[in-house]
């Protein structure tokens, strides 16, 4: 290697620091190779270009097709160019994101993965399909953040992306979607020619063959990506996506976590509870049909259970959309201070918070059933009718869901009202279990002493209807 051609003292070079980004380091010795570009190729390099700190390099440089330019370490020149280099880095990063976005649009995709964070980002096409601004300050929002509260109140400056249409303008959204679809290539020429050759070859084989079933054996060319893209045998939305095959799952924020994460533990338990409540509702519905009576013997309980399932879906959505902590909260956590003043959640219908009015509804329903039941002063065995036993199962699973949610509330990412609702909900299930036995005329088995002087608690059957009259 001809070291004389690189004899520049205190020369700064770009070395890799993160993916697609390179940081300047000061070198007092002569390098033999920089980023895959040998020193021999650097002999012809121009040293007149000033390099910026943390500059995003072009793909051609990353591939080694271009030469890395360096410059002597001049502090005055560095000071003069730092602002420009920062702007250039920001502009290059923006361009990279826009390139990813355009590639996703050309492929007709609703999402793409951010290389810096790994988060899944919704494309403009996905927002147009939704038809309105969700108010979450999305990166490619075509509505100009119209429904973001801070923007409406002029407390946040928009990103500079101009609104292409108003939120809720279905006609304009449909037109923009069509424009994207028109610019999306369905296939390239090479693939089209190959497919045409395959079809011609298949046609000639079928025509020359005496096997009549030849035409029925067609290869399924669908890729079957899953989800809204459909499967191998249908274009309709399918429940599998294959994205969780490696033990990861995604929150509504786009963040991917392990499936044993505390958030997924809470969501899974709430989902389990909701399914059990659905089983109870189905059992009550069967009982009503068997009685051949349009009037429910259980009062409003079936309707209440439907309402409970809806609210459990609310809690699941809320847990799946954890609120990001502000800088002040993180500082209070590190100092050991109480950050209760920062725990402000907004009930926006998309997982932002939980309405405390639902807790009052549960308390009212409990009061209404308890008023018609006999006074309870002992423990009750979780038995009786089928619906009653299932309601006791729901009660115990609800307690587990509550325990899973406590950790999220302590971390400040879950609304405490959701925890309060789960706490009250277990009391509702207990009362509802007694209520169904009462409505069905089934005896309640209490766990208590049969008489005052008994040493051991036993089982005492109680006729709820008779006890309520007494």
mmCIF file of N, CA and C in Angstrom, residues 13-122:
data_model
loop_
_atom_site.group_PDB
_atom_site.id
_atom_site.type_symbol
_atom_site.label_atom_id
_atom_site.label_comp_id
_atom_site.label_asym_id
_atom_site.label_seq_id
_atom_site.Cartn_x
_atom_site.Cartn_y
_atom_site.Cartn_z
ATOM 1 N N UNK A 13 -12.351 10.001 9.779
ATOM 2 C CA UNK A 13 -12.940 9.034 8.884
ATOM 3 C C UNK A 13 -14.303 8.619 9.405
ATOM 4 N N UNK A 14 -15.115 8.061 8.537
ATOM 5 C CA UNK A 14 -16.429 7.532 8.904
ATOM 6 C C UNK A 14 -16.311 6.038 9.152
ATOM 7 N N UNK A 15 -16.723 5.612 10.334
ATOM 8 C CA UNK A 15 -16.750 4.183 10.658
ATOM 9 C C UNK A 15 -18.149 3.825 11.097
ATOM 10 N N UNK A 16 -18.551 2.579 10.918
ATOM 11 C CA UNK A 16 -19.939 2.202 11.253
ATOM 12 C C UNK A 16 -20.210 2.271 12.744
ATOM 13 N N UNK A 17 -21.355 2.876 13.104
ATOM 14 C CA UNK A 17 -21.773 2.928 14.504
ATOM 15 C C UNK A 17 -23.120 2.265 14.699
ATOM 16 N N UNK A 18 -24.073 2.468 13.782
ATOM 17 C CA UNK A 18 -25.384 1.818 13.823
ATOM 18 C C UNK A 18 -25.782 1.490 12.396
ATOM 19 N N UNK A 19 -26.887 0.800 12.274
ATOM 20 C CA UNK A 19 -27.331 0.398 10.940
ATOM 21 C C UNK A 19 -27.603 1.627 10.078
ATOM 22 N N UNK A 20 -26.960 1.700 8.937
ATOM 23 C CA UNK A 20 -27.109 2.779 7.949
ATOM 24 C C UNK A 20 -26.532 4.112 8.423
ATOM 25 N N UNK A 21 -25.929 4.180 9.614
ATOM 26 C CA UNK A 21 -25.409 5.447 10.094
ATOM 27 C C UNK A 21 -23.940 5.257 10.483
ATOM 28 N N UNK A 22 -23.114 6.299 10.212
ATOM 29 C CA UNK A 22 -21.690 6.205 10.461
ATOM 30 C C UNK A 22 -21.240 7.442 11.228
ATOM 31 N N UNK A 23 -20.325 7.237 12.159
ATOM 32 C CA UNK A 23 -19.881 8.316 13.030
ATOM 33 C C UNK A 23 -18.410 8.617 12.778
ATOM 34 N N UNK A 24 -18.041 9.891 12.833
ATOM 35 C CA UNK A 24 -16.660 10.285 12.575
ATOM 36 C C UNK A 24 -15.788 9.975 13.782
ATOM 37 N N UNK A 25 -14.613 9.436 13.547
ATOM 38 C CA UNK A 25 -13.621 9.241 14.592
ATOM 39 C C UNK A 25 -12.317 9.855 14.114
ATOM 40 N N UNK A 26 -11.518 10.352 15.051
ATOM 41 C CA UNK A 26 -10.253 10.973 14.707
ATOM 42 C C UNK A 26 -9.167 9.896 14.676
ATOM 43 N N UNK A 27 -8.412 9.839 13.630
ATOM 44 C CA UNK A 27 -7.387 8.809 13.456
ATOM 45 C C UNK A 27 -6.046 9.480 13.193
ATOM 46 N N UNK A 28 -5.019 9.085 13.959
ATOM 47 C CA UNK A 28 -3.664 9.613 13.775
ATOM 48 C C UNK A 28 -2.785 8.661 12.977
ATOM 49 N N UNK A 29 -3.344 7.481 12.643
ATOM 50 C CA UNK A 29 -2.582 6.524 11.861
ATOM 51 C C UNK A 29 -3.253 6.321 10.523
ATOM 52 N N UNK A 30 -2.536 5.675 9.626
ATOM 53 C CA UNK A 30 -3.048 5.470 8.288
ATOM 54 C C UNK A 30 -3.872 4.203 8.241
ATOM 55 N N UNK A 31 -5.135 4.277 7.864
ATOM 56 C CA UNK A 31 -5.946 3.060 7.794
ATOM 57 C C UNK A 31 -5.586 2.241 6.566
ATOM 58 N N UNK A 32 -5.769 0.948 6.655
ATOM 59 C CA UNK A 32 -5.543 0.083 5.509
ATOM 60 C C UNK A 32 -6.832 -0.205 4.768
ATOM 61 N N UNK A 33 -8.007 -0.079 5.465
ATOM 62 C CA UNK A 33 -9.278 -0.340 4.807
ATOM 63 C C UNK A 33 -10.376 0.399 5.545
ATOM 64 N N UNK A 34 -11.232 1.104 4.852
ATOM 65 C CA UNK A 34 -12.346 1.843 5.447
ATOM 66 C C UNK A 34 -13.630 1.395 4.782
ATOM 67 N N UNK A 35 -14.514 0.777 5.574
ATOM 68 C CA UNK A 35 -15.829 0.373 5.082
ATOM 69 C C UNK A 35 -15.752 -0.472 3.812
ATOM 70 N N UNK A 36 -14.786 -1.363 3.763
ATOM 71 C CA UNK A 36 -14.693 -2.246 2.613
ATOM 72 C C UNK A 36 -14.008 -1.610 1.414
ATOM 73 N N UNK A 37 -13.633 -0.336 1.517
ATOM 74 C CA UNK A 37 -12.945 0.341 0.416
ATOM 75 C C UNK A 37 -11.455 0.353 0.731
ATOM 76 N N UNK A 38 -10.645 -0.326 -0.012
ATOM 77 C CA UNK A 38 -9.222 -0.480 0.288
ATOM 78 C C UNK A 38 -8.492 0.832 0.148
ATOM 79 N N UNK A 39 -7.327 0.872 0.806
ATOM 80 C CA UNK A 39 -6.537 2.108 0.747
ATOM 81 C C UNK A 39 -6.073 2.401 -0.666
ATOM 82 N N UNK A 40 -5.933 1.358 -1.495
ATOM 83 C CA UNK A 40 -5.516 1.621 -2.871
ATOM 84 C C UNK A 40 -6.569 2.408 -3.625
ATOM 85 N N UNK A 41 -7.840 2.122 -3.314
ATOM 86 C CA UNK A 41 -8.894 2.888 -3.981
ATOM 87 C C UNK A 41 -9.023 4.264 -3.393
ATOM 88 N N UNK A 42 -8.503 4.445 -2.157
ATOM 89 C CA UNK A 42 -8.536 5.758 -1.544
ATOM 90 C C UNK A 42 -7.437 6.673 -2.075
ATOM 91 N N UNK A 43 -6.485 6.099 -2.826
ATOM 92 C CA UNK A 43 -5.408 6.933 -3.345
ATOM 93 C C UNK A 43 -5.933 8.026 -4.251
ATOM 94 N N UNK A 44 -7.014 7.709 -4.957
ATOM 95 C CA UNK A 44 -7.570 8.691 -5.879
ATOM 96 C C UNK A 44 -8.689 9.486 -5.248
ATOM 97 N N UNK A 45 -8.864 9.318 -3.933
ATOM 98 C CA UNK A 45 -9.984 9.988 -3.266
ATOM 99 C C UNK A 45 -9.717 11.471 -3.146
ATOM 100 N N UNK A 46 -10.777 12.228 -3.241
ATOM 101 C CA UNK A 46 -10.682 13.668 -3.065
ATOM 102 C C UNK A 46 -10.858 14.002 -1.601
ATOM 103 N N UNK A 47 -9.982 14.832 -1.062
ATOM 104 C CA UNK A 47 -10.042 15.200 0.347
ATOM 105 C C UNK A 47 -10.613 16.596 0.517
ATOM 106 N N UNK A 48 -11.431 17.024 -0.408
ATOM 107 C CA UNK A 48 -11.963 18.379 -0.354
ATOM 108 C C UNK A 48 -13.359 18.426 0.236
ATOM 109 N N UNK A 49 -13.993 17.239 0.446
ATOM 110 C CA UNK A 49 -15.369 17.227 0.935
ATOM 111 C C UNK A 49 -15.376 17.083 2.444
ATOM 112 N N UNK A 50 -16.103 17.936 3.113
ATOM 113 C CA UNK A 50 -16.194 17.871 4.571
ATOM 114 C C UNK A 50 -17.213 16.814 4.955
ATOM 115 N N UNK A 51 -16.847 15.907 5.890
ATOM 116 C CA UNK A 51 -17.757 14.837 6.287
ATOM 117 C C UNK A 51 -18.465 15.240 7.575
ATOM 118 N N UNK A 52 -19.732 14.849 7.697
ATOM 119 C CA UNK A 52 -20.525 15.229 8.864
ATOM 120 C C UNK A 52 -20.576 14.093 9.863
ATOM 121 N N UNK A 53 -20.776 14.456 11.119
ATOM 122 C CA UNK A 53 -20.936 13.457 12.167
ATOM 123 C C UNK A 53 -22.309 12.829 12.083
ATOM 124 N N UNK A 54 -22.364 11.510 12.221
ATOM 125 C CA UNK A 54 -23.618 10.751 12.179
ATOM 126 C C UNK A 54 -24.401 11.017 10.909
ATOM 127 N N UNK A 55 -23.731 10.916 9.783
ATOM 128 C CA UNK A 55 -24.385 11.135 8.501
ATOM 129 C C UNK A 55 -24.921 9.817 7.979
ATOM 130 N N UNK A 56 -26.121 9.832 7.409
ATOM 131 C CA UNK A 56 -26.686 8.631 6.789
ATOM 132 C C UNK A 56 -26.114 8.480 5.402
ATOM 133 N N UNK A 57 -25.448 7.364 5.148
ATOM 134 C CA UNK A 57 -24.777 7.155 3.871
ATOM 135 C C UNK A 57 -25.723 6.581 2.842
ATOM 136 N N UNK A 58 -25.415 6.851 1.594
ATOM 137 C CA UNK A 58 -26.246 6.339 0.509
ATOM 138 C C UNK A 58 -26.001 4.851 0.328
ATOM 139 N N UNK A 59 -26.970 4.117 -0.279
ATOM 140 C CA UNK A 59 -26.785 2.685 -0.507
ATOM 141 C C UNK A 59 -25.568 2.357 -1.351
ATOM 142 N N UNK A 60 -25.217 3.260 -2.280
ATOM 143 C CA UNK A 60 -24.062 2.982 -3.126
ATOM 144 C C UNK A 60 -22.769 2.987 -2.322
ATOM 145 N N UNK A 61 -22.688 3.876 -1.317
ATOM 146 C CA UNK A 61 -21.498 3.893 -0.459
ATOM 147 C C UNK A 61 -21.457 2.636 0.397
ATOM 148 N N UNK A 62 -22.644 2.259 0.934
ATOM 149 C CA UNK A 62 -22.711 1.052 1.760
ATOM 150 C C UNK A 62 -22.283 -0.166 0.968
ATOM 151 N N UNK A 63 -22.596 -0.203 -0.326
ATOM 152 C CA UNK A 63 -22.243 -1.346 -1.162
ATOM 153 C C UNK A 63 -20.784 -1.298 -1.618
ATOM 154 N N UNK A 64 -20.090 -0.212 -1.300
ATOM 155 C CA UNK A 64 -18.694 -0.091 -1.695
ATOM 156 C C UNK A 64 -18.507 0.408 -3.104
ATOM 157 N N UNK A 65 -19.571 0.965 -3.724
ATOM 158 C CA UNK A 65 -19.476 1.423 -5.095
ATOM 159 C C UNK A 65 -18.910 2.837 -5.173
ATOM 160 N N UNK A 66 -18.970 3.575 -4.054
ATOM 161 C CA UNK A 66 -18.424 4.923 -4.030
ATOM 162 C C UNK A 66 -17.292 4.979 -3.019
ATOM 163 N N UNK A 67 -16.450 5.987 -3.161
ATOM 164 C CA UNK A 67 -15.306 6.136 -2.276
ATOM 165 C C UNK A 67 -15.667 7.067 -1.131
ATOM 166 N N UNK A 68 -15.189 6.742 0.062
ATOM 167 C CA UNK A 68 -15.423 7.590 1.226
ATOM 168 C C UNK A 68 -14.431 8.735 1.203
ATOM 169 N N UNK A 69 -14.945 9.947 1.300
ATOM 170 C CA UNK A 69 -14.067 11.125 1.277
ATOM 171 C C UNK A 69 -13.804 11.565 2.701
ATOM 172 N N UNK A 70 -12.587 11.993 2.965
ATOM 173 C CA UNK A 70 -12.201 12.454 4.290
ATOM 174 C C UNK A 70 -11.626 13.847 4.186
ATOM 175 N N UNK A 71 -11.415 14.462 5.348
ATOM 176 C CA UNK A 71 -10.882 15.823 5.365
ATOM 177 C C UNK A 71 -10.063 16.003 6.628
ATOM 178 N N UNK A 72 -9.022 16.821 6.611
ATOM 179 C CA UNK A 72 -8.247 17.074 7.824
ATOM 180 C C UNK A 72 -9.138 17.633 8.913
ATOM 181 N N UNK A 73 -8.764 17.341 10.159
ATOM 182 C CA UNK A 73 -9.559 17.771 11.304
ATOM 183 C C UNK A 73 -9.346 19.250 11.543
ATOM 184 N N UNK A 74 -10.219 20.057 11.054
ATOM 185 C CA UNK A 74 -10.140 21.503 11.218
ATOM 186 C C UNK A 74 -11.291 21.923 12.115
ATOM 187 N N UNK A 75 -11.024 22.354 13.324
ATOM 188 C CA UNK A 75 -12.090 22.676 14.280
ATOM 189 C C UNK A 75 -12.963 23.807 13.778
ATOM 190 N N UNK A 76 -12.364 24.798 13.107
ATOM 191 C CA UNK A 76 -13.167 25.907 12.598
ATOM 192 C C UNK A 76 -14.127 25.419 11.522
ATOM 193 N N UNK A 77 -13.621 24.567 10.652
ATOM 194 C CA UNK A 77 -14.490 24.047 9.589
ATOM 195 C C UNK A 77 -15.589 23.178 10.173
ATOM 196 N N UNK A 78 -15.238 22.405 11.210
ATOM 197 C CA UNK A 78 -16.245 21.561 11.847
ATOM 198 C C UNK A 78 -17.361 22.397 12.450
ATOM 199 N N UNK A 79 -17.012 23.480 13.129
ATOM 200 C CA UNK A 79 -18.032 24.332 13.738
ATOM 201 C C UNK A 79 -18.946 24.947 12.703
ATOM 202 N N UNK A 80 -18.377 25.273 11.566
ATOM 203 C CA UNK A 80 -19.177 25.917 10.523
ATOM 204 C C UNK A 80 -20.116 24.953 9.827
ATOM 205 N N UNK A 81 -19.780 23.681 9.883
ATOM 206 C CA UNK A 81 -20.577 22.720 9.102
ATOM 207 C C UNK A 81 -21.449 21.811 9.951
ATOM 208 N N UNK A 82 -21.377 21.905 11.286
ATOM 209 C CA UNK A 82 -22.153 20.997 12.130
ATOM 210 C C UNK A 82 -23.645 21.163 11.923
ATOM 211 N N UNK A 83 -24.093 22.423 11.869
ATOM 212 C CA UNK A 83 -25.524 22.662 11.674
ATOM 213 C C UNK A 83 -25.985 22.113 10.334
ATOM 214 N N UNK A 84 -25.166 22.359 9.294
ATOM 215 C CA UNK A 84 -25.537 21.876 7.973
ATOM 216 C C UNK A 84 -25.558 20.347 7.942
ATOM 217 N N UNK A 85 -24.584 19.724 8.616
ATOM 218 C CA UNK A 85 -24.527 18.257 8.606
ATOM 219 C C UNK A 85 -25.701 17.653 9.354
ATOM 220 N N UNK A 86 -26.125 18.287 10.456
ATOM 221 C CA UNK A 86 -27.295 17.794 11.183
ATOM 222 C C UNK A 86 -28.540 17.876 10.316
ATOM 223 N N UNK A 87 -28.679 18.999 9.616
ATOM 224 C CA UNK A 87 -29.819 19.138 8.706
ATOM 225 C C UNK A 87 -29.774 18.081 7.614
ATOM 226 N N UNK A 88 -28.558 17.834 7.107
ATOM 227 C CA UNK A 88 -28.418 16.835 6.053
ATOM 228 C C UNK A 88 -28.769 15.447 6.562
ATOM 229 N N UNK A 89 -28.354 15.156 7.801
ATOM 230 C CA UNK A 89 -28.667 13.839 8.373
ATOM 231 C C UNK A 89 -30.158 13.675 8.560
ATOM 232 N N UNK A 90 -30.799 14.731 9.076
ATOM 233 C CA UNK A 90 -32.250 14.659 9.279
ATOM 234 C C UNK A 90 -32.982 14.507 7.955
ATOM 235 N N UNK A 91 -32.493 15.255 6.942
ATOM 236 C CA UNK A 91 -33.136 15.174 5.628
ATOM 237 C C UNK A 91 -32.957 13.790 5.017
ATOM 238 N N UNK A 92 -31.742 13.222 5.182
ATOM 239 C CA UNK A 92 -31.488 11.899 4.633
ATOM 240 C C UNK A 92 -32.350 10.846 5.315
ATOM 241 N N UNK A 93 -32.492 10.970 6.658
ATOM 242 C CA UNK A 93 -33.323 10.019 7.398
ATOM 243 C C UNK A 93 -34.769 10.110 6.950
ATOM 244 N N UNK A 94 -35.240 11.359 6.735
ATOM 245 C CA UNK A 94 -36.605 11.545 6.256
ATOM 246 C C UNK A 94 -36.785 10.917 4.881
ATOM 247 N N UNK A 95 -35.781 11.103 4.028
ATOM 248 C CA UNK A 95 -35.857 10.522 2.699
ATOM 249 C C UNK A 95 -35.907 9.001 2.754
ATOM 250 N N UNK A 96 -35.130 8.409 3.679
ATOM 251 C CA UNK A 96 -35.133 6.949 3.821
ATOM 252 C C UNK A 96 -36.516 6.459 4.215
ATOM 253 N N UNK A 97 -37.148 7.147 5.162
ATOM 254 C CA UNK A 97 -38.485 6.757 5.607
ATOM 255 C C UNK A 97 -39.485 6.898 4.469
ATOM 256 N N UNK A 98 -39.382 7.989 3.721
ATOM 257 C CA UNK A 98 -40.295 8.201 2.605
ATOM 258 C C UNK A 98 -40.096 7.139 1.526
ATOM 259 N N UNK A 99 -38.827 6.728 1.331
ATOM 260 C CA UNK A 99 -38.575 5.663 0.355
ATOM 261 C C UNK A 99 -39.238 4.364 0.785
ATOM 262 N N UNK A 100 -39.109 4.034 2.073
ATOM 263 C CA UNK A 100 -39.764 2.830 2.592
ATOM 264 C C UNK A 100 -41.275 2.923 2.430
ATOM 265 N N UNK A 101 -41.798 4.119 2.690
ATOM 266 C CA UNK A 101 -43.238 4.322 2.586
ATOM 267 C C UNK A 101 -43.705 4.154 1.142
ATOM 268 N N UNK A 102 -42.956 4.735 0.207
ATOM 269 C CA UNK A 102 -43.334 4.622 -1.201
ATOM 270 C C UNK A 102 -43.248 3.181 -1.691
ATOM 271 N N UNK A 103 -42.246 2.446 -1.223
ATOM 272 C CA UNK A 103 -42.124 1.046 -1.593
ATOM 273 C C UNK A 103 -43.310 0.241 -1.074
ATOM 274 N N UNK A 104 -43.743 0.567 0.156
ATOM 275 C CA UNK A 104 -44.894 -0.131 0.728
ATOM 276 C C UNK A 104 -46.164 0.188 -0.062
ATOM 277 N N UNK A 105 -46.310 1.455 -0.475
ATOM 278 C CA UNK A 105 -47.482 1.832 -1.265
ATOM 279 C C UNK A 105 -47.478 1.135 -2.627
ATOM 280 N N UNK A 106 -46.306 1.043 -3.234
ATOM 281 C CA UNK A 106 -46.217 0.391 -4.543
ATOM 282 C C UNK A 106 -46.571 -1.090 -4.468
ATOM 283 N N UNK A 107 -46.303 -1.690 -3.303
ATOM 284 C CA UNK A 107 -46.649 -3.107 -3.130
ATOM 285 C C UNK A 107 -48.078 -3.296 -2.634
ATOM 286 N N UNK A 108 -48.790 -2.166 -2.422
ATOM 287 C CA UNK A 108 -50.169 -2.244 -1.948
ATOM 288 C C UNK A 108 -50.286 -2.653 -0.498
ATOM 289 N N UNK A 109 -49.240 -2.432 0.292
ATOM 290 C CA UNK A 109 -49.229 -2.859 1.692
ATOM 291 C C UNK A 109 -49.786 -1.755 2.597
ATOM 292 N N UNK A 110 -50.421 -2.178 3.674
ATOM 293 C CA UNK A 110 -50.962 -1.233 4.651
ATOM 294 C C UNK A 110 -49.943 -0.856 5.714
ATOM 295 N N UNK A 111 -48.853 -1.609 5.822
ATOM 296 C CA UNK A 111 -47.857 -1.357 6.855
ATOM 297 C C UNK A 111 -46.459 -1.593 6.316
ATOM 298 N N UNK A 112 -45.463 -1.088 7.058
ATOM 299 C CA UNK A 112 -44.065 -1.425 6.825
ATOM 300 C C UNK A 112 -43.349 -1.351 8.163
ATOM 301 N N UNK A 113 -42.181 -1.930 8.255
ATOM 302 C CA UNK A 113 -41.430 -1.979 9.511
ATOM 303 C C UNK A 113 -40.382 -0.875 9.541
ATOM 304 N N UNK A 114 -40.379 -0.091 10.624
ATOM 305 C CA UNK A 114 -39.388 0.966 10.798
ATOM 306 C C UNK A 114 -38.049 0.315 11.161
ATOM 307 N N UNK A 115 -37.000 0.491 10.343
ATOM 308 C CA UNK A 115 -35.725 -0.184 10.605
ATOM 309 C C UNK A 115 -35.038 0.286 11.883
ATOM 310 N N UNK A 116 -35.327 1.503 12.322
ATOM 311 C CA UNK A 116 -34.657 2.037 13.506
ATOM 312 C C UNK A 116 -35.239 1.479 14.800
ATOM 313 N N UNK A 117 -36.560 1.256 14.833
ATOM 314 C CA UNK A 117 -37.222 0.825 16.067
ATOM 315 C C UNK A 117 -37.809 -0.567 15.986
ATOM 316 N N UNK A 118 -38.062 -1.062 14.770
ATOM 317 C CA UNK A 118 -38.724 -2.351 14.617
ATOM 318 C C UNK A 118 -40.230 -2.258 14.715
ATOM 319 N N UNK A 119 -40.771 -1.040 14.928
ATOM 320 C CA UNK A 119 -42.213 -0.865 15.042
ATOM 321 C C UNK A 119 -42.872 -1.008 13.676
ATOM 322 N N UNK A 120 -44.115 -1.450 13.687
ATOM 323 C CA UNK A 120 -44.908 -1.521 12.460
ATOM 324 C C UNK A 120 -45.605 -0.178 12.252
ATOM 325 N N UNK A 121 -45.430 0.414 11.087
ATOM 326 C CA UNK A 121 -45.962 1.751 10.783
ATOM 327 C C UNK A 121 -47.062 1.616 9.734
ATOM 328 N N UNK A 122 -48.195 2.275 9.971
ATOM 329 C CA UNK A 122 -49.286 2.264 9.003
ATOM 330 C C UNK A 122 -48.960 3.203 7.841
#
